Coordinates of C-alpha atoms and ligand atoms in Angstrom, one line a residue:
M12 CA -28.3 68.1 121.6
S13 CA -30.5 69.2 118.7
L14 CA -29.0 68.7 115.3
M15 CA -31.9 70.5 113.4
S16 CA -33.6 73.8 113.8
E17 CA -36.8 75.8 112.7
K18 CA -35.6 75.7 109.1
D19 CA -36.9 72.2 109.2
L20 CA -40.5 73.4 109.1
Y21 CA -42.0 72.0 105.9
K22 CA -45.0 73.7 104.3
F23 CA -47.5 71.9 102.1
P24 CA -48.9 73.6 98.9
D25 CA -52.2 75.4 99.2
D26 CA -54.1 72.9 97.1
F27 CA -52.6 69.9 98.9
K28 CA -55.4 67.6 100.4
F29 CA -55.2 66.0 103.8
A30 CA -57.4 63.0 104.5
C31 CA -58.0 60.0 106.7
A32 CA -59.3 56.6 105.7
T33 CA -61.1 53.4 106.6
A34 CA -62.4 50.4 104.7
A35 CA -65.9 48.8 104.8
Y36 CA -65.1 45.4 106.3
Q37 CA -62.7 46.9 108.8
V38 CA -65.2 49.3 110.3
E39 CA -68.9 48.8 109.3
G40 CA -70.0 45.6 111.2
A41 CA -73.7 44.9 110.7
F42 CA -72.6 42.0 108.7
N43 CA -76.0 40.4 108.3
E44 CA -78.3 43.5 108.7
D45 CA -80.6 45.2 106.2
G46 CA -80.0 42.7 103.4
R47 CA -76.2 42.6 103.3
A48 CA -74.9 39.3 102.1
A49 CA -71.6 37.6 103.0
S50 CA -68.3 38.5 101.6
I51 CA -65.2 36.3 101.5
W52 CA -64.1 38.0 104.7
D53 CA -67.2 36.8 106.5
T54 CA -66.6 33.3 105.4
F55 CA -62.9 33.5 106.2
T56 CA -63.4 34.9 109.7
H57 CA -66.3 32.7 110.6
E58 CA -64.1 29.7 109.8
G59 CA -61.5 31.1 112.3
G60 CA -59.1 32.5 109.7
S61 CA -58.1 35.6 111.7
A62 CA -56.3 35.8 115.1
N63 CA -58.3 34.9 118.1
H64 CA -61.2 34.0 115.8
D65 CA -61.9 37.7 115.6
T66 CA -64.5 38.8 113.0
G67 CA -65.8 42.0 111.5
D68 CA -69.4 41.1 112.5
I69 CA -69.6 44.3 114.6
A70 CA -66.2 45.9 114.1
C71 CA -66.5 49.6 114.9
N72 CA -70.2 49.4 114.2
S73 CA -69.8 52.3 111.7
Y74 CA -73.0 51.1 109.9
H75 CA -74.8 52.5 112.9
L76 CA -72.3 55.0 114.2
W77 CA -71.3 56.8 111.0
K78 CA -72.5 60.2 112.3
R79 CA -69.9 59.9 115.1
D80 CA -67.3 59.0 112.5
I81 CA -68.2 62.2 110.6
E82 CA -67.8 64.3 113.8
M83 CA -64.3 62.8 114.2
I84 CA -63.3 63.4 110.6
K85 CA -64.6 67.0 110.9
S86 CA -62.6 67.5 114.1
L87 CA -59.4 66.7 112.2
G88 CA -60.1 69.5 109.7
V89 CA -59.2 67.2 106.7
Q90 CA -60.3 67.9 103.1
Q91 CA -61.1 64.3 102.2
Y92 CA -62.3 61.0 103.7
R93 CA -61.4 57.8 101.9
F94 CA -63.7 54.8 102.6
S95 CA -64.8 51.8 100.6
I96 CA -68.1 50.4 99.5
S97 CA -69.0 46.9 100.6
W98 CA -70.0 45.2 97.3
P99 CA -72.2 42.6 99.0
R100 CA -74.0 45.3 101.0
I101 CA -75.3 47.0 97.9
L102 CA -75.3 44.1 95.4
P103 CA -75.8 41.0 97.6
D104 CA -75.2 38.4 94.9
G105 CA -72.5 40.5 93.3
T106 CA -74.6 41.3 90.2
T107 CA -76.8 44.2 89.4
K108 CA -79.8 41.9 89.1
N109 CA -80.5 42.5 92.8
V110 CA -80.0 45.8 94.4
N111 CA -80.1 46.2 98.1
Q112 CA -81.7 49.7 98.5
K113 CA -81.0 49.9 102.3
G114 CA -77.3 49.4 101.6
V115 CA -77.4 52.0 98.9
D116 CA -79.1 54.4 101.3
Y117 CA -76.4 53.9 103.8
Y118 CA -73.7 55.2 101.4
K119 CA -75.9 57.9 100.1
N120 CA -76.4 59.3 103.6
L121 CA -72.7 59.1 104.3
V122 CA -71.8 60.8 101.1
K123 CA -74.4 63.5 101.6
A124 CA -73.3 64.2 105.2
L125 CA -69.7 64.4 104.2
I126 CA -70.4 66.9 101.5
N127 CA -72.5 69.0 103.8
E128 CA -69.5 69.3 106.1
G129 CA -67.3 70.3 103.1
I130 CA -65.4 66.9 103.1
E131 CA -64.8 65.3 99.8
P132 CA -65.6 61.6 99.6
M133 CA -62.9 59.4 98.0
I134 CA -64.4 56.0 97.4
T135 CA -62.6 52.7 97.0
L136 CA -64.7 50.2 95.1
F137 CA -62.8 47.1 96.1
H138 CA -61.1 46.9 99.5
W139 CA -60.9 43.1 99.5
D140 CA -64.5 42.1 100.5
L141 CA -65.6 40.2 97.4
P142 CA -69.2 38.9 97.6
Q143 CA -69.0 35.2 98.6
S144 CA -71.4 34.4 95.8
L145 CA -68.8 35.5 93.2
Q146 CA -66.1 33.6 95.0
D147 CA -68.3 30.5 94.7
R148 CA -68.0 31.0 91.0
G149 CA -64.2 31.2 91.1
G150 CA -63.7 34.7 92.3
F151 CA -60.8 36.4 90.5
I152 CA -59.8 33.2 88.7
N153 CA -62.9 33.3 86.6
P154 CA -62.6 36.0 83.9
E155 CA -66.3 36.6 84.3
I156 CA -65.3 38.8 87.3
I157 CA -64.2 41.4 84.9
Q158 CA -67.7 41.9 83.7
N159 CA -69.1 41.7 87.3
F160 CA -66.7 44.4 88.5
A161 CA -67.4 46.7 85.6
D162 CA -71.1 46.3 86.2
F163 CA -70.7 47.0 89.9
A164 CA -68.5 50.0 89.1
R165 CA -71.1 51.4 86.6
F166 CA -73.8 51.0 89.2
C167 CA -71.7 53.0 91.8
F168 CA -70.8 55.8 89.3
K169 CA -74.5 56.1 88.3
T170 CA -75.7 56.0 91.9
F171 CA -73.2 58.1 93.7
G172 CA -71.2 59.8 90.9
D173 CA -73.0 63.2 91.0
S174 CA -71.5 63.7 94.4
V175 CA -68.3 61.6 94.4
K176 CA -65.4 63.0 92.3
F177 CA -62.6 60.6 93.4
W178 CA -62.8 56.9 92.6
I179 CA -60.4 54.1 93.3
T180 CA -61.0 50.8 91.6
F181 CA -58.8 48.4 93.7
N182 CA -56.9 48.7 96.9
E183 CA -53.4 47.1 96.8
P184 CA -53.8 44.3 94.2
I185 CA -50.5 42.8 95.3
I186 CA -51.7 42.2 98.9
F187 CA -55.1 40.8 97.9
T188 CA -53.4 38.6 95.3
E189 CA -50.5 37.3 97.4
M190 CA -51.9 37.1 100.9
G191 CA -55.2 35.7 99.7
H192 CA -54.1 33.3 97.0
C193 CA -50.6 32.0 97.9
G194 CA -51.0 30.3 101.2
H195 CA -49.1 33.2 102.8
P196 CA -48.4 32.6 106.5
W197 CA -50.4 35.7 107.4
E198 CA -53.2 34.6 105.3
H199 CA -56.1 36.7 104.0
A200 CA -59.4 35.7 102.5
P201 CA -60.3 33.8 100.3
G202 CA -57.6 31.7 102.1
A203 CA -56.3 28.3 101.3
F204 CA -57.9 28.6 97.9
G205 CA -54.6 28.9 96.0
K206 CA -52.2 27.2 98.4
H207 CA -49.3 25.6 96.8
N208 CA -50.5 26.6 93.4
Q209 CA -47.9 28.4 91.3
W210 CA -50.4 29.8 88.7
I211 CA -53.4 31.2 90.5
H212 CA -52.0 34.4 91.9
Y213 CA -50.7 35.5 88.5
W214 CA -54.2 35.0 87.0
V215 CA -55.8 36.8 89.9
A216 CA -53.5 39.8 89.4
H217 CA -54.1 39.7 85.7
N218 CA -57.9 39.7 86.0
I219 CA -57.8 42.5 88.6
M220 CA -55.8 44.5 86.1
L221 CA -58.4 43.9 83.4
A222 CA -61.3 44.5 85.7
H223 CA -59.7 47.8 86.7
A224 CA -59.1 48.9 83.1
H225 CA -62.7 48.0 82.1
A226 CA -64.1 49.9 85.0
V227 CA -62.0 53.0 84.1
K228 CA -63.3 52.6 80.5
V229 CA -66.8 52.7 81.8
Y230 CA -66.2 55.8 83.8
R231 CA -64.4 57.6 81.0
E232 CA -66.9 56.7 78.3
E233 CA -70.1 57.0 80.2
F234 CA -69.7 59.3 83.2
K235 CA -66.5 61.4 83.3
E236 CA -67.6 64.2 81.0
K237 CA -70.9 64.8 82.9
Q238 CA -69.6 64.1 86.4
G239 CA -66.1 65.5 86.1
G240 CA -64.4 63.2 88.5
Q241 CA -61.1 61.3 88.5
I242 CA -60.4 57.6 88.7
G243 CA -57.3 55.7 89.7
I244 CA -56.0 52.7 91.6
V245 CA -54.1 52.2 94.9
Q246 CA -50.8 50.4 94.8
V247 CA -48.2 49.6 97.4
L248 CA -44.9 51.4 97.1
S249 CA -41.8 50.4 99.1
D250 CA -38.1 50.8 98.6
Y251 CA -36.0 47.6 98.3
Y252 CA -32.5 47.7 99.6
P253 CA -29.9 45.0 99.0
M254 CA -28.6 43.6 102.3
T255 CA -25.0 43.8 101.1
H256 CA -23.3 45.1 98.0
K257 CA -22.9 41.6 96.7
K258 CA -24.1 41.4 93.1
E259 CA -26.6 38.6 93.9
D260 CA -28.2 40.7 96.7
E261 CA -28.5 43.7 94.5
E262 CA -30.1 41.6 91.9
A263 CA -32.5 40.1 94.4
A264 CA -33.6 43.5 95.6
E265 CA -34.3 44.7 92.1
S266 CA -36.1 41.5 91.3
M267 CA -38.3 41.9 94.3
R268 CA -39.1 45.5 93.2
Y269 CA -40.1 44.2 89.8
F270 CA -42.3 41.4 91.1
F271 CA -44.0 43.2 93.9
Q272 CA -44.2 46.7 92.4
E273 CA -43.4 47.3 88.8
R274 CA -45.5 44.3 87.7
F275 CA -48.5 46.3 88.9
L276 CA -47.3 49.7 87.9
Q277 CA -45.8 49.3 84.4
P278 CA -48.9 48.0 82.6
I279 CA -50.9 51.0 83.8
Y280 CA -48.5 53.8 84.0
G281 CA -45.8 52.5 81.6
D282 CA -46.1 50.6 78.3
G283 CA -49.2 48.5 79.0
N284 CA -47.2 45.4 79.5
Y285 CA -45.5 43.4 82.3
P286 CA -41.8 44.2 82.8
E287 CA -39.4 42.1 80.7
H288 CA -37.6 41.0 83.8
V289 CA -40.8 39.5 85.2
K290 CA -41.8 37.9 81.9
N291 CA -38.3 36.4 81.3
R292 CA -37.8 35.1 84.8
I293 CA -41.1 33.3 85.0
W294 CA -40.6 31.8 81.6
E295 CA -37.1 30.7 82.3
N296 CA -38.3 29.0 85.5
C297 CA -41.2 27.4 83.7
K298 CA -38.9 26.0 81.0
K299 CA -36.6 24.5 83.7
Q300 CA -39.7 22.7 85.0
G301 CA -40.4 21.3 81.6
R302 CA -43.5 23.4 81.1
I303 CA -44.8 24.4 77.7
T304 CA -46.6 27.6 78.7
S305 CA -45.7 30.5 81.1
R306 CA -47.5 30.9 84.4
L307 CA -47.7 34.6 83.6
P308 CA -50.6 35.3 81.4
E309 CA -49.9 37.3 78.3
I310 CA -51.4 40.8 77.9
T311 CA -52.7 40.9 74.3
E312 CA -52.2 43.9 72.1
E313 CA -55.8 44.9 72.5
E314 CA -55.6 44.6 76.3
K315 CA -52.4 46.7 76.3
K316 CA -54.3 49.6 74.7
L317 CA -57.0 49.3 77.3
I318 CA -54.7 49.0 80.3
K319 CA -52.0 51.6 79.4
G320 CA -52.9 55.0 80.8
S321 CA -56.0 53.6 82.6
A322 CA -55.6 55.9 85.7
D323 CA -55.9 59.7 86.2
F324 CA -53.8 59.4 89.3
I325 CA -52.0 56.8 91.5
G326 CA -53.0 56.2 95.1
V327 CA -50.0 55.2 97.0
N328 CA -50.0 53.2 100.2
Y329 CA -46.6 53.3 101.9
Y330 CA -45.9 51.6 105.2
L331 CA -42.3 50.3 105.1
S332 CA -39.3 49.4 103.0
H333 CA -37.5 46.1 102.7
R334 CA -34.0 44.8 102.9
V335 CA -33.5 42.0 100.6
R336 CA -30.9 39.2 100.1
A337 CA -30.6 36.5 97.5
L338 CA -31.9 33.1 98.4
E339 CA -29.4 30.6 99.5
D340 CA -29.3 27.2 97.7
G341 CA -32.5 25.3 98.4
E342 CA -33.9 28.0 100.6
A343 CA -37.6 28.9 100.2
N344 CA -38.9 32.4 100.6
I345 CA -41.5 31.5 103.1
A346 CA -42.7 35.1 103.4
S347 CA -44.3 34.6 100.0
G348 CA -46.0 31.4 100.8
N349 CA -43.5 29.1 99.0
V350 CA -45.0 30.1 95.7
L351 CA -43.7 33.4 94.4
D352 CA -40.1 32.6 95.4
I353 CA -39.8 30.2 92.5
D354 CA -39.8 33.3 90.3
I355 CA -38.5 36.1 92.5
G356 CA -35.3 34.6 93.9
G357 CA -35.0 36.9 96.9
K358 CA -35.9 37.1 100.6
F359 CA -37.0 39.9 102.8
S360 CA -34.5 39.9 105.6
D361 CA -36.4 42.1 107.9
W362 CA -39.1 44.7 108.1
L363 CA -38.1 48.4 108.3
N364 CA -41.1 49.7 110.0
D365 CA -40.2 53.3 110.3
H366 CA -38.2 54.4 107.3
P367 CA -39.4 57.7 105.8
D368 CA -36.3 57.9 103.5
G369 CA -37.7 54.8 101.6
F370 CA -41.0 56.7 101.2
R371 CA -39.2 59.7 99.6
A372 CA -37.0 57.5 97.5
S373 CA -39.9 55.4 96.2
L374 CA -42.0 58.5 95.3
N375 CA -39.0 59.9 93.4
L376 CA -38.5 56.6 91.6
F377 CA -42.1 56.5 90.6
K378 CA -41.7 59.9 89.0
K379 CA -38.5 58.9 87.3
R380 CA -40.1 55.8 85.8
Y381 CA -43.6 57.1 84.9
G382 CA -43.5 60.9 84.9
D383 CA -45.7 63.5 86.5
I384 CA -48.8 61.4 87.2
P385 CA -50.6 63.0 90.2
I386 CA -50.0 61.0 93.3
Y387 CA -52.3 60.8 96.3
I388 CA -50.9 59.1 99.4
T389 CA -54.0 57.0 100.1
E390 CA -52.6 55.3 103.2
N391 CA -49.7 55.8 105.6
G392 CA -49.6 54.9 109.2
V393 CA -48.4 52.5 111.9
R394 CA -49.9 50.3 114.5
D395 CA -49.8 51.0 118.2
S396 CA -46.4 50.4 119.7
P397 CA -46.4 47.9 122.6
G398 CA -47.5 49.7 125.8
E399 CA -48.9 52.8 124.0
G400 CA -52.5 53.7 123.6
L401 CA -54.0 57.2 123.9
H402 CA -50.5 58.4 124.5
D403 CA -48.8 57.3 121.3
P404 CA -45.4 59.0 120.7
S405 CA -44.2 56.3 118.4
R406 CA -47.1 56.9 116.0
I407 CA -46.5 60.7 116.2
K408 CA -42.8 60.1 115.4
Y409 CA -43.7 57.8 112.5
L410 CA -46.3 60.2 111.0
R411 CA -44.1 63.2 111.4
G412 CA -41.2 61.5 109.7
H413 CA -43.4 60.3 106.8
L414 CA -45.1 63.7 106.4
V415 CA -41.7 65.3 106.2
A416 CA -40.7 62.7 103.5
V417 CA -43.8 63.7 101.5
A418 CA -42.9 67.4 101.8
Q419 CA -39.4 66.6 100.7
A420 CA -40.6 64.6 97.8
I421 CA -42.7 67.6 96.7
Q422 CA -39.6 69.8 97.0
D423 CA -37.8 67.2 94.8
G424 CA -40.4 67.9 92.2
V425 CA -42.7 64.9 92.7
N426 CA -46.3 65.6 91.9
V427 CA -47.8 64.6 95.3
K428 CA -51.3 66.1 95.7
G429 CA -52.5 64.7 99.0
Y430 CA -51.8 62.6 102.1
T431 CA -54.2 60.2 103.9
V432 CA -53.5 58.9 107.3
W433 CA -54.3 55.2 108.0
S434 CA -56.5 55.0 109.9
L435 CA -59.2 57.2 111.2
M436 CA -59.8 54.7 114.0
D437 CA -58.7 51.3 115.4
N438 CA -60.5 48.7 113.4
F439 CA -60.5 45.0 112.3
E440 CA -57.0 44.5 111.1
W441 CA -57.6 41.5 108.7
G442 CA -55.6 38.4 109.7
F443 CA -54.5 40.0 113.0
G444 CA -58.1 40.7 114.0
Y445 CA -58.2 43.4 116.8
D446 CA -54.7 42.6 118.0
R447 CA -53.2 45.4 116.0
K448 CA -54.5 49.0 116.1
Y449 CA -53.7 51.6 113.5
G450 CA -56.2 54.3 114.5
I451 CA -55.5 57.9 115.5
F452 CA -58.8 57.5 117.4
Q453 CA -59.0 54.6 119.8
V454 CA -62.0 52.4 119.7
D455 CA -63.1 50.5 122.8
F456 CA -64.1 47.1 121.4
N457 CA -65.4 46.0 124.8
D458 CA -67.9 48.8 124.9
P459 CA -71.2 48.0 123.1
N460 CA -71.2 51.6 121.9
R461 CA -67.7 51.3 120.5
K462 CA -66.6 54.5 122.2
R463 CA -64.1 56.4 120.2
T464 CA -61.4 58.6 121.8
P465 CA -58.8 60.7 120.1
K466 CA -55.2 59.6 120.7
E467 CA -52.4 62.2 120.9
S468 CA -51.6 61.5 117.3
A469 CA -55.1 62.8 116.3
E470 CA -54.1 66.1 117.9
F471 CA -50.8 66.0 116.2
F472 CA -52.4 65.4 112.8
K473 CA -55.1 68.0 113.4
N474 CA -52.3 70.5 113.9
V475 CA -50.5 69.5 110.7
V476 CA -53.7 69.9 108.8
K477 CA -54.5 73.3 110.4
T478 CA -51.0 74.8 109.9
R479 CA -50.5 72.9 106.6
S480 CA -47.0 72.3 107.7
V481 CA -44.9 69.8 109.6
Q482 CA -41.9 70.3 111.7
A483 CA -39.1 67.8 111.3
K484 CA -38.1 66.2 114.6
S485 CA -34.8 67.3 116.2
V486 CA -32.4 64.4 116.0
S487 CA -30.5 63.8 119.2
K488 CA -26.9 62.7 119.3
E489 CA -28.2 59.4 120.8
D490 CA -30.5 58.9 117.9
V491 CA -27.7 59.4 115.5
L492 CA -25.3 57.1 117.3
R493 CA -28.0 54.4 117.5
G494 CA -27.8 54.0 113.7
P495 CA -30.5 53.2 111.2
P496 CA -34.1 53.4 112.4
F497 CA -35.7 50.2 113.6
L498 CA -37.9 52.2 115.9
V499 CA -41.1 50.3 116.1
P500 CA -40.2 46.7 117.0
D501 CA -42.2 44.1 115.2
E502 CA -43.4 41.7 117.8
V503 CA -44.4 39.1 115.2
E504 CA -41.3 37.4 114.0
E505 CA -40.8 36.7 110.4
P506 CA -41.8 33.0 110.0
Ligands
BGC2 C1 -54.5 48.0 103.9 C2 -55.4 48.3 105.1 C3 -54.7 47.8 106.4 C4 -53.3 48.4 106.5 C5 -52.5 48.1 107.7 C6 -53.1 48.1 104.1 O1 -52.4 47.2 103.4 O2 -55.0 48.6 102.8 O3 -56.6 47.8 105.0 O4 -55.4 48.0 107.5 O5 -52.6 48.0 105.4 O6 -52.1 46.8 107.7

């Protein structure tokens, strides 16, 4: 029995942009070719940091197969392609003292070919692959990184900015910070670096924020007028639901939202500062431990001016929402590497993998808190469900539901300007190596030619782009009776 009808056809505005995305380390390969130096992900994977000792040494081999990638992007009919620049491919030691021209040419060719096909490049400057040489000098702990990043950004604006009109400084600072610097069980590079240290991740996040703001200043003061582009940052949005209506669970859910989300949003889109809740909670905990300073760095008045308003748009990556409960006495929040829990005081109880309502709610909340900032969905997608491959109904269901949520948010009055599917193709999925596949094109990693084949979801997405509309799925009585959606089972248990 169908509970919905044709009226559930959602149209996207005429100027709405559809896109697909990848990131350099996840697809390029050619890790030591043509003058590219190592990034922290080369070091991390060569030391066996990812599942099955997988590495991005070859990955999808997009460094050599980028023309095929463009064919695929073109076949989808999208208006934009989001990809990232590998910092150590163009500036091997991380500084502008040494430029690797072959690496620069790679991106120049890619940008040119996209533009020839009428596809706008959207470039992420930092999708986690920091040059190892900069990590050796302390990485994001060393404030010198702010200068390094601003120089790298200036170099990119100067070199590619006549053709590139969409710039993203950082991809998901929260994930880089927490998974790379807290000893998270699903660890990311640079890895054990910050394990059991309760300070480092706050400083990493702080320096990322300053590096972002300085790069934006460079763009606005030196390039924006002439090049006419836009610059922003990509943040993770989720919704945080209390497990019960008990006051402590409701507080834990709000606290999680502040620590994981508003801590990164409020300085840029709000008042230039960290939320009071975050500042107070950390300071209270520090005092209890007899400390004389807060682990959370202070944003100075001068820095506030620099950070506040330092984005023309927000890039939103949405994958899932969380149910949260308060910690029980003595319980540690292992999902945050035993570090953040000291300050947060909550625990994710499960992962809601397929929860479009949380998407719509979090977009609405963003508007309520920060106003009409243009929003580009820069990532949304899901990994293959067990047993699915080219035939991937679970992904189609996920994408359909989330596209409907975006269309509904637009109807609600939220200023969403674009939607990017993650990912164009299966690729190196960080700590999970090649075990998890997010592509709408399948990649055969056993084939030296890394053959790419469209999955059914590619056909689905192509049709959405072509018709600029999405039909909400009919909900069967069985679906309704089954209760809330836990539709893509997570085979990796929460530790
Ligand atoms: C990252 C992607 C990643 C995706 C799926 C996002 O956090 O930006 O690089 O592949 O999640 O896990």
